Amino acid sequence: MLLPGRDVCNVFVTGVFLLLLACRFISGVESDINCLKSIRAELEDPLDMLSSSWDFSNATEGFICNFLGVECWHPHESKVLNIKLADLGLKGQFPRAVQNCTSLTGLDLSSNDLSGPIPKDIDQLISFISWLDLSSNSFSSPIPRSISNCTLLNGLKLDNNMLGNNHIFDYKYDRNFNKEY
């Protein structure tokens, strides 16, 4: 049975749409896996907390959801929702690889030994994050002004670091912004 021309066109367009949607999903999942691989590579892990838990040899759907400190949107889907790596003895600088976690809404790197400046382009790295905890590390230099461009950020903890210029928030966040610095 042949389909009329219009039905063939509709089936074709629907098929192309579904194919594009599937490709986007696969690349989104792949980017989250690559994000975690890069974070592990960027951070020094002297206590082997990540090395022992973050095993990328298993390629089944959702395998990263079992990693220490990783929360996914759904347990069987490799889309990272939150990364909670507090108090793991991690060393290094702020991991720029977080920008590759396409669905990340929360990041907790508190109580580690991270140092150096918070990146000046932090707003580009964590554009969809609603809470960020970098407290109790050794981050230095002024808080970058670009953090005020993180419009979805509702929770921010920067206390117990060596940061200056903390008054950049006074004029920007009059609303119920949970901030500690």
PDB file of C-alpha atoms in Angstrom:
ATOM      1  CA  MET A   1       0.000   0.000   0.000  1.00  0.00           C
ATOM      2  CA  LEU A   2       1.482   3.334  -1.008  1.00  0.00           C
ATOM      3  CA  LEU A   3       0.932   6.429   1.081  1.00  0.00           C
ATOM      4  CA  PRO A   4      -0.307   9.632  -0.538  1.00  0.00           C
ATOM      5  CA  GLY A   5       2.381  12.280  -1.067  1.00  0.00           C
ATOM      6  CA  ARG A   6       1.357  14.361   1.930  1.00  0.00           C
ATOM      7  CA  ASP A   7       1.439  11.357   4.300  1.00  0.00           C
ATOM      8  CA  VAL A   8       4.882  10.357   3.026  1.00  0.00           C
ATOM      9  CA  CYS A   9       6.098  13.882   3.732  1.00  0.00           C
ATOM     10  CA  ASN A  10       4.630  13.804   7.270  1.00  0.00           C
ATOM     11  CA  VAL A  11       6.197  10.419   7.994  1.00  0.00           C
ATOM     12  CA  PHE A  12       9.541  11.648   6.671  1.00  0.00           C
ATOM     13  CA  VAL A  13       9.463  14.873   8.712  1.00  0.00           C
ATOM     14  CA  THR A  14       8.455  12.960  11.846  1.00  0.00           C
ATOM     15  CA  GLY A  15      11.246  10.441  11.281  1.00  0.00           C
ATOM     16  CA  VAL A  16      13.846  13.168  10.807  1.00  0.00           C
ATOM     17  CA  PHE A  17      12.595  14.950  13.938  1.00  0.00           C
ATOM     18  CA  LEU A  18      12.849  11.764  16.013  1.00  0.00           C
ATOM     19  CA  LEU A  19      16.310  11.037  14.643  1.00  0.00           C
ATOM     20  CA  LEU A  20      17.513  14.555  15.517  1.00  0.00           C
ATOM     21  CA  LEU A  21      15.985  14.276  18.966  1.00  0.00           C
ATOM     22  CA  ALA A  22      17.726  10.946  19.541  1.00  0.00           C
ATOM     23  CA  CYS A  23      21.069  12.378  18.367  1.00  0.00           C
ATOM     24  CA  ARG A  24      20.697  15.332  20.715  1.00  0.00           C
ATOM     25  CA  PHE A  25      19.919  12.992  23.615  1.00  0.00           C
ATOM     26  CA  ILE A  26      22.892  10.776  22.850  1.00  0.00           C
ATOM     27  CA  SER A  27      25.268  13.728  22.548  1.00  0.00           C
ATOM     28  CA  GLY A  28      23.876  15.256  25.752  1.00  0.00           C
ATOM     29  CA  VAL A  29      24.480  12.016  27.621  1.00  0.00           C
ATOM     30  CA  GLU A  30      27.918  11.656  26.041  1.00  0.00           C
ATOM     31  CA  SER A  31      28.820  15.221  27.023  1.00  0.00           C
ATOM     32  CA  ASP A  32      27.851  14.514  30.652  1.00  0.00           C
ATOM     33  CA  ILE A  33      30.047  11.392  30.659  1.00  0.00           C
ATOM     34  CA  ASN A  34      32.907  13.395  29.146  1.00  0.00           C
ATOM     35  CA  CYS A  35      32.254  16.135  31.709  1.00  0.00           C
ATOM     36  CA  LEU A  36      32.819  13.689  34.571  1.00  0.00           C
ATOM     37  CA  LYS A  37      35.892  12.191  32.891  1.00  0.00           C
ATOM     38  CA  SER A  38      37.358  15.673  32.534  1.00  0.00           C
ATOM     39  CA  ILE A  39      36.528  16.652  36.110  1.00  0.00           C
ATOM     40  CA  ARG A  40      38.302  13.535  37.350  1.00  0.00           C
ATOM     41  CA  ALA A  41      41.309  14.371  35.145  1.00  0.00           C
ATOM     42  CA  GLU A  42      41.408  18.015  36.304  1.00  0.00           C
ATOM     43  CA  LEU A  43      41.257  17.297  40.031  1.00  0.00           C
ATOM     44  CA  GLU A  44      43.967  15.660  42.080  1.00  0.00           C
ATOM     45  CA  ASP A  45      42.451  12.840  44.139  1.00  0.00           C
ATOM     46  CA  PRO A  46      45.024  11.877  46.805  1.00  0.00           C
ATOM     47  CA  LEU A  47      42.527   9.769  48.786  1.00  0.00           C
ATOM     48  CA  ASP A  48      41.400   7.887  45.623  1.00  0.00           C
ATOM     49  CA  MET A  49      37.775   8.704  46.359  1.00  0.00           C
ATOM     50  CA  LEU A  50      36.904   9.413  42.712  1.00  0.00           C
ATOM     51  CA  SER A  51      39.338   6.928  41.232  1.00  0.00           C
ATOM     52  CA  SER A  52      37.749   4.067  43.143  1.00  0.00           C
ATOM     53  CA  SER A  53      34.146   5.059  42.390  1.00  0.00           C
ATOM     54  CA  TRP A  54      34.232   6.695  38.965  1.00  0.00           C
ATOM     55  CA  ASP A  55      34.745   3.661  36.715  1.00  0.00           C
ATOM     56  CA  PHE A  56      34.071   4.523  33.088  1.00  0.00           C
ATOM     57  CA  SER A  57      34.582   0.983  31.757  1.00  0.00           C
ATOM     58  CA  ASN A  58      30.894   0.177  32.274  1.00  0.00           C
ATOM     59  CA  ALA A  59      28.979   1.744  29.391  1.00  0.00           C
ATOM     60  CA  THR A  60      25.425   0.775  30.334  1.00  0.00           C
ATOM     61  CA  GLU A  61      22.860   3.554  30.362  1.00  0.00           C
ATOM     62  CA  GLY A  62      22.867   5.373  33.690  1.00  0.00           C
ATOM     63  CA  PHE A  63      26.143   3.900  34.969  1.00  0.00           C
ATOM     64  CA  ILE A  64      27.434   7.331  36.025  1.00  0.00           C
ATOM     65  CA  CYS A  65      24.424   7.720  38.329  1.00  0.00           C
ATOM     66  CA  ASN A  66      26.122   5.251  40.696  1.00  0.00           C
ATOM     67  CA  PHE A  67      29.277   7.347  40.958  1.00  0.00           C
ATOM     68  CA  LEU A  68      30.172   8.884  44.314  1.00  0.00           C
ATOM     69  CA  GLY A  69      28.703  12.396  44.507  1.00  0.00           C
ATOM     70  CA  VAL A  70      26.775  12.240  41.228  1.00  0.00           C
ATOM     71  CA  GLU A  71      23.014  12.644  41.124  1.00  0.00           C
ATOM     72  CA  CYS A  72      21.180  12.114  37.848  1.00  0.00           C
ATOM     73  CA  TRP A  73      17.820  13.293  36.612  1.00  0.00           C
ATOM     74  CA  HIS A  74      16.747   9.647  36.400  1.00  0.00           C
ATOM     75  CA  PRO A  75      18.684   6.629  37.727  1.00  0.00           C
ATOM     76  CA  HIS A  76      18.775   4.986  34.292  1.00  0.00           C
ATOM     77  CA  GLU A  77      19.731   8.075  32.332  1.00  0.00           C
ATOM     78  CA  SER A  78      23.264   9.479  32.207  1.00  0.00           C
ATOM     79  CA  LYS A  79      22.250  13.130  32.608  1.00  0.00           C
ATOM     80  CA  VAL A  80      23.936  14.718  35.622  1.00  0.00           C
ATOM     81  CA  LEU A  81      21.689  16.836  37.847  1.00  0.00           C
ATOM     82  CA  ASN A  82      24.019  17.556  40.790  1.00  0.00           C
ATOM     83  CA  ILE A  83      27.656  16.970  41.625  1.00  0.00           C
ATOM     84  CA  LYS A  84      28.374  16.780  45.356  1.00  0.00           C
ATOM     85  CA  LEU A  85      32.070  16.253  46.012  1.00  0.00           C
ATOM     86  CA  ALA A  86      32.336  17.820  49.471  1.00  0.00           C
ATOM     87  CA  ASP A  87      35.056  16.783  51.884  1.00  0.00           C
ATOM     88  CA  LEU A  88      36.859  14.304  49.615  1.00  0.00           C
ATOM     89  CA  GLY A  89      40.370  15.757  49.953  1.00  0.00           C
ATOM     90  CA  LEU A  90      40.364  16.915  46.323  1.00  0.00           C
ATOM     91  CA  LYS A  91      43.085  19.297  45.172  1.00  0.00           C
ATOM     92  CA  GLY A  92      43.487  21.579  42.195  1.00  0.00           C
ATOM     93  CA  GLN A  93      41.674  24.524  40.713  1.00  0.00           C
ATOM     94  CA  PHE A  94      38.016  25.032  39.895  1.00  0.00           C
ATOM     95  CA  PRO A  95      37.221  22.301  37.320  1.00  0.00           C
ATOM     96  CA  ARG A  96      36.323  24.072  34.096  1.00  0.00           C
ATOM     97  CA  ALA A  97      34.925  20.803  32.753  1.00  0.00           C
ATOM     98  CA  VAL A  98      31.656  21.413  34.624  1.00  0.00           C
ATOM     99  CA  GLN A  99      30.572  23.431  31.604  1.00  0.00           C
ATOM    100  CA  ASN A 100      30.167  20.145  29.705  1.00  0.00           C
ATOM    101  CA  CYS A 101      27.561  18.758  32.125  1.00  0.00           C
ATOM    102  CA  THR A 102      24.593  19.882  30.071  1.00  0.00           C
ATOM    103  CA  SER A 103      21.910  19.503  32.764  1.00  0.00           C
ATOM    104  CA  LEU A 104      23.862  20.419  35.891  1.00  0.00           C
ATOM    105  CA  THR A 105      21.835  22.413  38.440  1.00  0.00           C
ATOM    106  CA  GLY A 106      23.970  22.069  41.568  1.00  0.00           C
ATOM    107  CA  LEU A 107      27.663  21.911  42.354  1.00  0.00           C
ATOM    108  CA  ASP A 108      29.182  21.297  45.793  1.00  0.00           C
ATOM    109  CA  LEU A 109      32.977  21.287  45.993  1.00  0.00           C
ATOM    110  CA  SER A 110      33.118  22.432  49.609  1.00  0.00           C
ATOM    111  CA  SER A 111      35.655  21.363  52.241  1.00  0.00           C
ATOM    112  CA  ASN A 112      38.384  20.269  49.858  1.00  0.00           C
ATOM    113  CA  ASP A 113      41.803  21.752  49.098  1.00  0.00           C
ATOM    114  CA  LEU A 114      40.909  23.613  45.910  1.00  0.00           C
ATOM    115  CA  SER A 115      42.859  26.786  45.260  1.00  0.00           C
ATOM    116  CA  GLY A 116      43.554  29.536  42.784  1.00  0.00           C
ATOM    117  CA  PRO A 117      41.072  32.075  41.508  1.00  0.00           C
ATOM    118  CA  ILE A 118      37.445  31.370  40.768  1.00  0.00           C
ATOM    119  CA  PRO A 119      37.376  31.630  36.950  1.00  0.00           C
ATOM    120  CA  LYS A 120      36.503  35.077  35.600  1.00  0.00           C
ATOM    121  CA  ASP A 121      34.101  33.437  33.139  1.00  0.00           C
ATOM    122  CA  ILE A 122      32.286  31.492  35.874  1.00  0.00           C
ATOM    123  CA  ASP A 123      28.960  32.623  34.417  1.00  0.00           C
ATOM    124  CA  GLN A 124      29.778  30.733  31.204  1.00  0.00           C
ATOM    125  CA  LEU A 125      30.851  27.601  33.053  1.00  0.00           C
ATOM    126  CA  ILE A 126      27.831  27.254  35.339  1.00  0.00           C
ATOM    127  CA  SER A 127      25.092  29.060  33.453  1.00  0.00           C
ATOM    128  CA  PHE A 128      22.273  26.727  34.583  1.00  0.00           C
ATOM    129  CA  ILE A 129      23.353  26.082  38.163  1.00  0.00           C
ATOM    130  CA  SER A 130      20.912  27.104  40.889  1.00  0.00           C
ATOM    131  CA  TRP A 131      23.265  26.434  43.829  1.00  0.00           C
ATOM    132  CA  LEU A 132      27.024  26.542  44.161  1.00  0.00           C
ATOM    133  CA  ASP A 133      29.038  25.668  47.256  1.00  0.00           C
ATOM    134  CA  LEU A 134      32.766  26.397  47.132  1.00  0.00           C
ATOM    135  CA  SER A 135      33.111  27.029  50.872  1.00  0.00           C
ATOM    136  CA  SER A 136      36.046  25.871  52.988  1.00  0.00           C
ATOM    137  CA  ASN A 137      38.664  25.704  50.263  1.00  0.00           C
ATOM    138  CA  SER A 138      41.614  27.965  49.456  1.00  0.00           C
ATOM    139  CA  PHE A 139      40.181  29.957  46.550  1.00  0.00           C
ATOM    140  CA  SER A 140      41.882  33.342  46.316  1.00  0.00           C
ATOM    141  CA  SER A 141      41.567  36.761  44.703  1.00  0.00           C
ATOM    142  CA  PRO A 142      38.374  38.746  44.326  1.00  0.00           C
ATOM    143  CA  ILE A 143      35.070  37.099  43.547  1.00  0.00           C
ATOM    144  CA  PRO A 144      34.616  37.566  39.790  1.00  0.00           C
ATOM    145  CA  ARG A 145      31.937  40.083  38.860  1.00  0.00           C
ATOM    146  CA  SER A 146      30.616  37.682  36.236  1.00  0.00           C
ATOM    147  CA  ILE A 147      29.095  35.539  38.978  1.00  0.00           C
ATOM    148  CA  SER A 148      26.363  38.161  39.215  1.00  0.00           C
ATOM    149  CA  ASN A 149      25.363  37.124  35.649  1.00  0.00           C
ATOM    150  CA  CYS A 150      24.374  33.650  36.882  1.00  0.00           C
ATOM    151  CA  THR A 151      20.685  34.488  36.817  1.00  0.00           C
ATOM    152  CA  LEU A 152      19.514  31.047  37.964  1.00  0.00           C
ATOM    153  CA  LEU A 153      21.839  30.999  40.975  1.00  0.00           C
ATOM    154  CA  ASN A 154      19.759  30.990  44.175  1.00  0.00           C
ATOM    155  CA  GLY A 155      22.292  29.560  46.617  1.00  0.00           C
ATOM    156  CA  LEU A 156      25.935  30.516  46.928  1.00  0.00           C
ATOM    157  CA  LYS A 157      28.455  29.606  49.617  1.00  0.00           C
ATOM    158  CA  LEU A 158      31.958  31.019  49.386  1.00  0.00           C
ATOM    159  CA  ASP A 159      32.842  31.316  53.079  1.00  0.00           C
ATOM    160  CA  ASN A 160      36.174  30.156  54.480  1.00  0.00           C
ATOM    161  CA  ASN A 161      38.226  31.021  51.409  1.00  0.00           C
ATOM    162  CA  MET A 162      40.691  33.836  50.755  1.00  0.00           C
ATOM    163  CA  LEU A 163      38.378  35.977  48.658  1.00  0.00           C
ATOM    164  CA  GLY A 164      38.118  39.737  48.527  1.00  0.00           C
ATOM    165  CA  ASN A 165      35.724  42.236  46.923  1.00  0.00           C
ATOM    166  CA  ASN A 166      32.657  40.679  48.547  1.00  0.00           C
ATOM    167  CA  HIS A 167      30.526  43.782  48.119  1.00  0.00           C
ATOM    168  CA  ILE A 168      29.743  43.098  44.457  1.00  0.00           C
ATOM    169  CA  PHE A 169      26.577  41.306  45.576  1.00  0.00           C
ATOM    170  CA  ASP A 170      25.136  44.107  47.690  1.00  0.00           C
ATOM    171  CA  TYR A 171      23.502  45.934  44.798  1.00  0.00           C
ATOM    172  CA  LYS A 172      22.684  42.924  42.648  1.00  0.00           C
ATOM    173  CA  TYR A 173      20.842  40.525  44.942  1.00  0.00           C
ATOM    174  CA  ASP A 174      18.144  42.174  47.020  1.00  0.00           C
ATOM    175  CA  ARG A 175      15.831  39.213  46.558  1.00  0.00           C
ATOM    176  CA  ASN A 176      15.844  36.050  48.676  1.00  0.00           C
ATOM    177  CA  PHE A 177      19.317  35.050  47.598  1.00  0.00           C
ATOM    178  CA  ASN A 178      20.854  32.534  49.945  1.00  0.00           C
ATOM    179  CA  LYS A 179      24.415  33.791  50.046  1.00  0.00           C
ATOM    180  CA  GLU A 180      27.257  33.264  52.439  1.00  0.00           C
ATOM    181  CA  TYR A 181      30.693  34.660  51.829  1.00  0.00           C
TER     182      TYR A 181
END
